[in-house]
Tab-separated table of C-alpha atoms in Angstrom:
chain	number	residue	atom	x	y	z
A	722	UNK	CA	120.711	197.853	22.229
A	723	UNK	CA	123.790	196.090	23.501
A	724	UNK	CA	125.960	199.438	23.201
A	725	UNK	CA	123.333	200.956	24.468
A	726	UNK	CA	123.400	198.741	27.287
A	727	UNK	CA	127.016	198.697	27.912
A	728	UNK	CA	127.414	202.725	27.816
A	729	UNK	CA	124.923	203.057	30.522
A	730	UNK	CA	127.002	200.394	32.741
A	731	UNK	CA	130.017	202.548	31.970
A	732	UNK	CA	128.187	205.313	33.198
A	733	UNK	CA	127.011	204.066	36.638
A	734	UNK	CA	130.348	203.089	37.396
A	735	UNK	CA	131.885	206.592	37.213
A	736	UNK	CA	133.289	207.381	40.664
A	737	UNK	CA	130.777	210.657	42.438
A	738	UNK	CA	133.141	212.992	43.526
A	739	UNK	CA	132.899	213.670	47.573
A	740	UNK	CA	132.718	217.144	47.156
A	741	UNK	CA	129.567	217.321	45.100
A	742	UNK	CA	127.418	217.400	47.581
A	743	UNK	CA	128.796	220.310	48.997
A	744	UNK	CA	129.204	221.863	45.879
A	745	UNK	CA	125.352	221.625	44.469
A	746	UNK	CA	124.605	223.002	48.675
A	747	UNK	CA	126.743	226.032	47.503
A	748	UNK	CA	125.111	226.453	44.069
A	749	UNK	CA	121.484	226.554	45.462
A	750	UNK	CA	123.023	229.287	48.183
A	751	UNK	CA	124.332	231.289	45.418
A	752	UNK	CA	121.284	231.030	43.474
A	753	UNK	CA	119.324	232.239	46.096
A	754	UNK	CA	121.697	235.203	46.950
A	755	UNK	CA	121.440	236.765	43.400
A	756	UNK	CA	117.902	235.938	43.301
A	757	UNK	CA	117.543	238.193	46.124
A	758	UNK	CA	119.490	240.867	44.921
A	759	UNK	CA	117.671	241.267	41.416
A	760	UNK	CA	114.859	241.362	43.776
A	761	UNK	CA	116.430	243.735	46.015
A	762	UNK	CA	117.344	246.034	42.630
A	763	UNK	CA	113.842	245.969	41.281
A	764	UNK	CA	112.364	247.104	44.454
A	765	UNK	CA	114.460	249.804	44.769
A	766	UNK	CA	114.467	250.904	41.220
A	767	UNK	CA	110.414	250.453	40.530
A	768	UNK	CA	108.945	252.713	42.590
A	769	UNK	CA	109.712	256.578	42.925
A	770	UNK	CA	111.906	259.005	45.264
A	771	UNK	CA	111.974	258.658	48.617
A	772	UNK	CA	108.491	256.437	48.936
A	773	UNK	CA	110.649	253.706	47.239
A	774	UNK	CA	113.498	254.491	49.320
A	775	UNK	CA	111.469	253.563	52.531
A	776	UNK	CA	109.822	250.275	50.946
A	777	UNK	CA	112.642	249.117	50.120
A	778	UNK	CA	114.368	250.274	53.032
A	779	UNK	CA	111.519	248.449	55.444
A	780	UNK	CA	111.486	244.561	52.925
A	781	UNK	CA	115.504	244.430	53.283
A	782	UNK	CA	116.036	245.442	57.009
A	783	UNK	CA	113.697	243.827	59.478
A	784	UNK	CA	114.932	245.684	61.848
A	785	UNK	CA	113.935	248.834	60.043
A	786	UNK	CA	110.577	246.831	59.456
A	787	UNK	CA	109.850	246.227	63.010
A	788	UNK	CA	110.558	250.081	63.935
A	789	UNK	CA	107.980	251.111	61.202
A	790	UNK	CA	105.347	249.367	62.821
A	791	UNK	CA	103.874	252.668	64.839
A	792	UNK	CA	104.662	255.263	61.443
A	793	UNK	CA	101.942	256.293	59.790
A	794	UNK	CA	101.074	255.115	56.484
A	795	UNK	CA	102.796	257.189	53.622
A	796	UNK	CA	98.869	257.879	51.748
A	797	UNK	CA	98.526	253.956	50.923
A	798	UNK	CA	96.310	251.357	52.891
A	799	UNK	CA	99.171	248.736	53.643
A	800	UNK	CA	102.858	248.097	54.310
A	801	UNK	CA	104.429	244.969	52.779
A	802	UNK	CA	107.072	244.216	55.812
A	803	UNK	CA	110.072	241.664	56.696
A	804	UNK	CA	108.274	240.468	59.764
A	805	UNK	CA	110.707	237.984	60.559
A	806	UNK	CA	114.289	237.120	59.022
A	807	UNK	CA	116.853	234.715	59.654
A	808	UNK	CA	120.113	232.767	58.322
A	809	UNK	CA	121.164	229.924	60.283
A	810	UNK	CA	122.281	226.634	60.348
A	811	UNK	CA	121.157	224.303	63.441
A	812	UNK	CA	121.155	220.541	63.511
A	813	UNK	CA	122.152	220.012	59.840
A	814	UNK	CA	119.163	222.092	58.695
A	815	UNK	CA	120.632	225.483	57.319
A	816	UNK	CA	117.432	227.902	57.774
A	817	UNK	CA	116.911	230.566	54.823
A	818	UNK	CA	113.731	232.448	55.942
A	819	UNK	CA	112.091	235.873	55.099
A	820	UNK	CA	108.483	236.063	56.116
A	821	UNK	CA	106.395	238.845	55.683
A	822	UNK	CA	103.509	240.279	56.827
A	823	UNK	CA	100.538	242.830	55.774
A	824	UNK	CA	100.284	246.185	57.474
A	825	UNK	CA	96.621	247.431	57.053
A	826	UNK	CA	93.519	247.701	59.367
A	827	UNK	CA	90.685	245.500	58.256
A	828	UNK	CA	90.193	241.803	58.562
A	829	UNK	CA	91.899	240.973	55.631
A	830	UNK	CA	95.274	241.703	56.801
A	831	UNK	CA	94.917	239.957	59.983
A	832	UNK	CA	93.567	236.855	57.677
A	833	UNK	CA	96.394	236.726	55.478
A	834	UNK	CA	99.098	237.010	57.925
A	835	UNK	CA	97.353	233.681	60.208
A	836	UNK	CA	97.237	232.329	56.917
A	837	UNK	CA	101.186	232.942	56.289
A	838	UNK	CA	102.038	232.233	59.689
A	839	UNK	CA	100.491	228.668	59.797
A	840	UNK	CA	102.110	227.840	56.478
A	841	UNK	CA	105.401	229.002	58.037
A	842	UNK	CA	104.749	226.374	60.978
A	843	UNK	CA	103.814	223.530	59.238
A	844	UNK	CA	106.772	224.106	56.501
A	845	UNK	CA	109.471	223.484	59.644
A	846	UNK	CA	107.608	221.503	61.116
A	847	UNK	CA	107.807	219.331	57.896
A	848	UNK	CA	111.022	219.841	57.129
A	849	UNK	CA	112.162	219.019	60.288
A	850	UNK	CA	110.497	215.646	60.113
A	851	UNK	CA	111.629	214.739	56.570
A	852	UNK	CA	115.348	215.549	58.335
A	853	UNK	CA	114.852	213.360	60.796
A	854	UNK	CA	113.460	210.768	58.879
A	855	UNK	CA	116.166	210.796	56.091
A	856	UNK	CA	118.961	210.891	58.959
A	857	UNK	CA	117.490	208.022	60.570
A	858	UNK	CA	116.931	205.332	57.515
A	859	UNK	CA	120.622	206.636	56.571
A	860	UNK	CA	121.860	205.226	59.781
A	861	UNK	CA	119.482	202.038	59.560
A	862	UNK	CA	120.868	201.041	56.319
A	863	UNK	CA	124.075	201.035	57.308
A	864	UNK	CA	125.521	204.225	56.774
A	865	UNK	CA	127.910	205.476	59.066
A	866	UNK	CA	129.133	209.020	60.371
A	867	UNK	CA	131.996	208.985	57.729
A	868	UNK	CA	129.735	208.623	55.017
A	869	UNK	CA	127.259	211.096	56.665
A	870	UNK	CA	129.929	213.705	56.739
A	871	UNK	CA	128.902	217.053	56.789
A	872	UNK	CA	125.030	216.471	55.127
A	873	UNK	CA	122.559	219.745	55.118
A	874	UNK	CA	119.027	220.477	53.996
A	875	UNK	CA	118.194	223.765	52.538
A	876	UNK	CA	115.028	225.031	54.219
A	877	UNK	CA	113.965	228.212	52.276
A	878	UNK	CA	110.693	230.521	53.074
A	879	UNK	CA	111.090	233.554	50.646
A	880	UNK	CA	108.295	236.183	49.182
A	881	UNK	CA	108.245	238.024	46.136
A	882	UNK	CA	106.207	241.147	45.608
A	883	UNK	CA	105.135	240.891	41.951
A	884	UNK	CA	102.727	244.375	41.720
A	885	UNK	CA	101.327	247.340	44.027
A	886	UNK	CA	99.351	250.510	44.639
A	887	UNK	CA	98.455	252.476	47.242
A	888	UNK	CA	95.204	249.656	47.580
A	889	UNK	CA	96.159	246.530	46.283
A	890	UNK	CA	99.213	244.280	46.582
A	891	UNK	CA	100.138	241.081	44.581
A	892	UNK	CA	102.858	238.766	46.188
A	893	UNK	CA	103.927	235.048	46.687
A	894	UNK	CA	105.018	232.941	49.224
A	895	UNK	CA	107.751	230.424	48.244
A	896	UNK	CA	108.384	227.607	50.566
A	897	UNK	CA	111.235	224.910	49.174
A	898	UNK	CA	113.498	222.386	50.849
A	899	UNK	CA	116.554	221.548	48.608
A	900	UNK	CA	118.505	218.141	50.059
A	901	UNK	CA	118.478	214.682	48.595
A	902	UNK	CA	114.992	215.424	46.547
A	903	UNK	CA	113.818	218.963	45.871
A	904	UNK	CA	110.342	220.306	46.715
A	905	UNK	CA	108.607	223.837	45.808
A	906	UNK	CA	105.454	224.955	47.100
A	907	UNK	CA	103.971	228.605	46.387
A	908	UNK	CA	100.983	230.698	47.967
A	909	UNK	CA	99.603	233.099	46.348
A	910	UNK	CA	97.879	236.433	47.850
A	911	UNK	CA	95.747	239.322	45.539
A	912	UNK	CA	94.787	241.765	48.198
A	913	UNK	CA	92.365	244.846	47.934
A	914	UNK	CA	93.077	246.575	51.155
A	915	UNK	CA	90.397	249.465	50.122
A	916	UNK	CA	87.585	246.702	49.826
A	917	UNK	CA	89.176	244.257	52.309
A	918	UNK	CA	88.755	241.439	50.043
A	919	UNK	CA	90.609	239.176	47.854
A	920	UNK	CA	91.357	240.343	43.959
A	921	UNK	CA	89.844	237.482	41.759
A	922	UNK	CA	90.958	236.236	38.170
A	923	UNK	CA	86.739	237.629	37.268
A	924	UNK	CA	88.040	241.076	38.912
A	925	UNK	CA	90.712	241.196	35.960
A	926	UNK	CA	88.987	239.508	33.158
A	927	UNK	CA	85.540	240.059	33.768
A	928	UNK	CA	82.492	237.609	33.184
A	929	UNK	CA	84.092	235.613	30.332
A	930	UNK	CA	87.695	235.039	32.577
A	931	UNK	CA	87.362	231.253	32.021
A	932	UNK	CA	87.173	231.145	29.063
A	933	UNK	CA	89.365	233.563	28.491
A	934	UNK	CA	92.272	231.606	31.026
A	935	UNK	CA	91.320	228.837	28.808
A	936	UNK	CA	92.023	229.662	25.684
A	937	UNK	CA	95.299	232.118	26.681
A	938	UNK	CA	96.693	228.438	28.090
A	939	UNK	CA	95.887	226.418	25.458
A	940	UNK	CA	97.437	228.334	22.959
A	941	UNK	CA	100.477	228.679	25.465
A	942	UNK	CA	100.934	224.888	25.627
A	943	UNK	CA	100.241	223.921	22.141
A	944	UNK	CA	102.908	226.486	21.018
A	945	UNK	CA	105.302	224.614	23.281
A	946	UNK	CA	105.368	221.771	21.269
A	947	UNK	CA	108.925	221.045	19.357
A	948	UNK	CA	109.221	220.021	15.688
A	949	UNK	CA	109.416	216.581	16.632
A	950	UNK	CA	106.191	216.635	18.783
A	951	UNK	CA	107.606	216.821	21.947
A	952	UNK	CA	106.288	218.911	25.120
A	953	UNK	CA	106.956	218.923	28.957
A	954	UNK	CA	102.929	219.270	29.028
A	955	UNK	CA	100.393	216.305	29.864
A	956	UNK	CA	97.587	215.352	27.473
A	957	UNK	CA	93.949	216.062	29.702
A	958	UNK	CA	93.872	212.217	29.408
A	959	UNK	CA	96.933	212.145	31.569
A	960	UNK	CA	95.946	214.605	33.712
A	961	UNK	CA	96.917	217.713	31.998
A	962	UNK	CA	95.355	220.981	31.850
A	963	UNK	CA	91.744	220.903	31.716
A	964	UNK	CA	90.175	224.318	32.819
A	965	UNK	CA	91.019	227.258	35.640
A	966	UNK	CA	88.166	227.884	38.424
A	967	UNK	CA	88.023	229.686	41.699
A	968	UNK	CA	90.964	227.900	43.453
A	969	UNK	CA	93.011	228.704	40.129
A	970	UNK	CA	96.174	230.745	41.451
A	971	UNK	CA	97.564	233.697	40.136
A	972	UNK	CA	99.645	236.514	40.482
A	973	UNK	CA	99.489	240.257	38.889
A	974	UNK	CA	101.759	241.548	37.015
A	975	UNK	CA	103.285	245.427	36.828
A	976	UNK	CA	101.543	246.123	34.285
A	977	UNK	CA	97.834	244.446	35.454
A	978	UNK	CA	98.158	241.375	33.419
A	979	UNK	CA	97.453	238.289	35.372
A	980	UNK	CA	99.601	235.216	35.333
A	981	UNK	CA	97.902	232.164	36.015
A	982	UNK	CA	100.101	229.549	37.879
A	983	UNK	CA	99.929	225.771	38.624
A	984	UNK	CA	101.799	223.572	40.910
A	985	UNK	CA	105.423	221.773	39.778
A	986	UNK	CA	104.127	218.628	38.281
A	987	UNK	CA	100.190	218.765	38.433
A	988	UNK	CA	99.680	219.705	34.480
A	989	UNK	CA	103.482	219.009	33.255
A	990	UNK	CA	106.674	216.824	33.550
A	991	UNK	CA	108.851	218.355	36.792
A	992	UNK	CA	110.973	219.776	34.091
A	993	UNK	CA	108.780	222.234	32.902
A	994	UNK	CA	108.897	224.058	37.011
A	995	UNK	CA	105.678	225.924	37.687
A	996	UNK	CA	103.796	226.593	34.583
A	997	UNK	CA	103.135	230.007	34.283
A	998	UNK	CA	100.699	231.360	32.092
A	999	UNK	CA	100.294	235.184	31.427
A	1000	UNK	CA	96.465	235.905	30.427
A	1001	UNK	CA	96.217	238.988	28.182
């Protein structure tokens, strides 16, 4: 106990190198950029000839994007575009924001994109207020402009199209601030522009879907579970996975299989990310 004790002394007293900070900033940059290409790559390799060409064309330009907005539709319902798109840095906040928006007649388009939009506002409106109230115990606690040096937080509102047709789309909305602590939110949207309605987890399954969620997670989590016993999961006693219901989210797959998701440490340790749970 003594070494053990002594060891972790040792290690508090090792010297954190002044560049660090900028160097984890650049790391979670260059993570996003290649996340965004192999995004970039599937979109333009999944779909076919020049119909892929022009989605692809319209999520990576929002300039293109905007200039769709009187074509016609190309036989499908809906248009996934890059409605708005910026890089910037501004008051020690450095801005990383794609937004998109649904391009369909019907309610449910209209629905989807307030929805989007007021999650957009109240992210920077958060994260502008966390800034400000990070910067300002900082300074109360004695910190000075020296030590302050060139600080940033990553503010980072990024979509992901995980499956379409020429009806339905499946995509999520990521919304993350990388700084001093980390934090991840997700929305999730299963569209049916033909029915103007939400997809549901009963759509995919049928009647039996919870107990069919059920089961497909349990089995995930207990096969999780080292040889020594060990797993990033909670027990149910510790507020661990329980059961899925309506507000259960999920996203489809390519290939039709749903993937129930749940939020960064609501059934496991933070380690574990966002459990994700495919449901065959």
């Amino acid at each position: 106990m003594k070494e053990f004790e002594n060891a972790k002394r040792e290690y508090g007293r090792i010297p954190i190198p002044p560049e660090l900070d900028a160097r984890v900033r650049a790391g979670i940059r260059e993570g996003q950029r290649r996340r965004r290409a192999r995004r970039n790559l599937r979109r333009w390799t999944s779909a076919a000839a020049c119909f892929a060409v022009l989605l692809a064309g319209l999520n990576l330009s929002p300039t293109l994007a905007r200039a769709a907005a009187d074509v016609p539709l190309l036989g499908g319902l809906f248009q996934v575009l890059t409605f708005v798109n910026y890089d910037k840095t501004e008051d020690g906040i450095h801005y990383d924001v794609n937004v998109p928006q649904v391009d369909a007649a019907g309610s449910l388009a209209q629905r989807v994109n307030t929805l989007i939009q007021e999650k957009v506002d109240q992210h920077l409106a958060k994260a502008q207020a966390d800034w400000d109230a990070y910067r300002a115990a900082f300074f109360a606690t004695g910190g000075t402009e020296e030590e302050w040096g060139g600080r940033e937080m990553d503010v980072i509102i990024d979509y992901d199209i995980k499956s379409q047709s020429d009806s339905q789309v499946s995509f999520v909305v990521t919304f993350a601030e990388g700084w001093v602590s980390a934090m991840e939110e997700r929305y999730y949207y299963n569209l049916d522009l033909s029915e103007n309605r939400d997809l549901t987890l009963a759509d995919l399954l049928g009647p039996d879907w919870v107990s069919r969620c059920n089961a497909a997670i349990q089995e995930q989590i207990a096969a999780s579970v080292d040889g020594e016993g060990f797993t990033f999961f909670f027990t149910p006693e510790m507020g661990g996975f329980t059961t899925v219901d309506e507000r259960t989210d999920f996203y489809i797959r390519e290939d039709g299989v749903p993937v129930v998701c749940f939020p960064e440490y609501s059934i496991a340790a933070g380690a574990a990310g966002i459990p994700e749970f495919p449901i065959r």
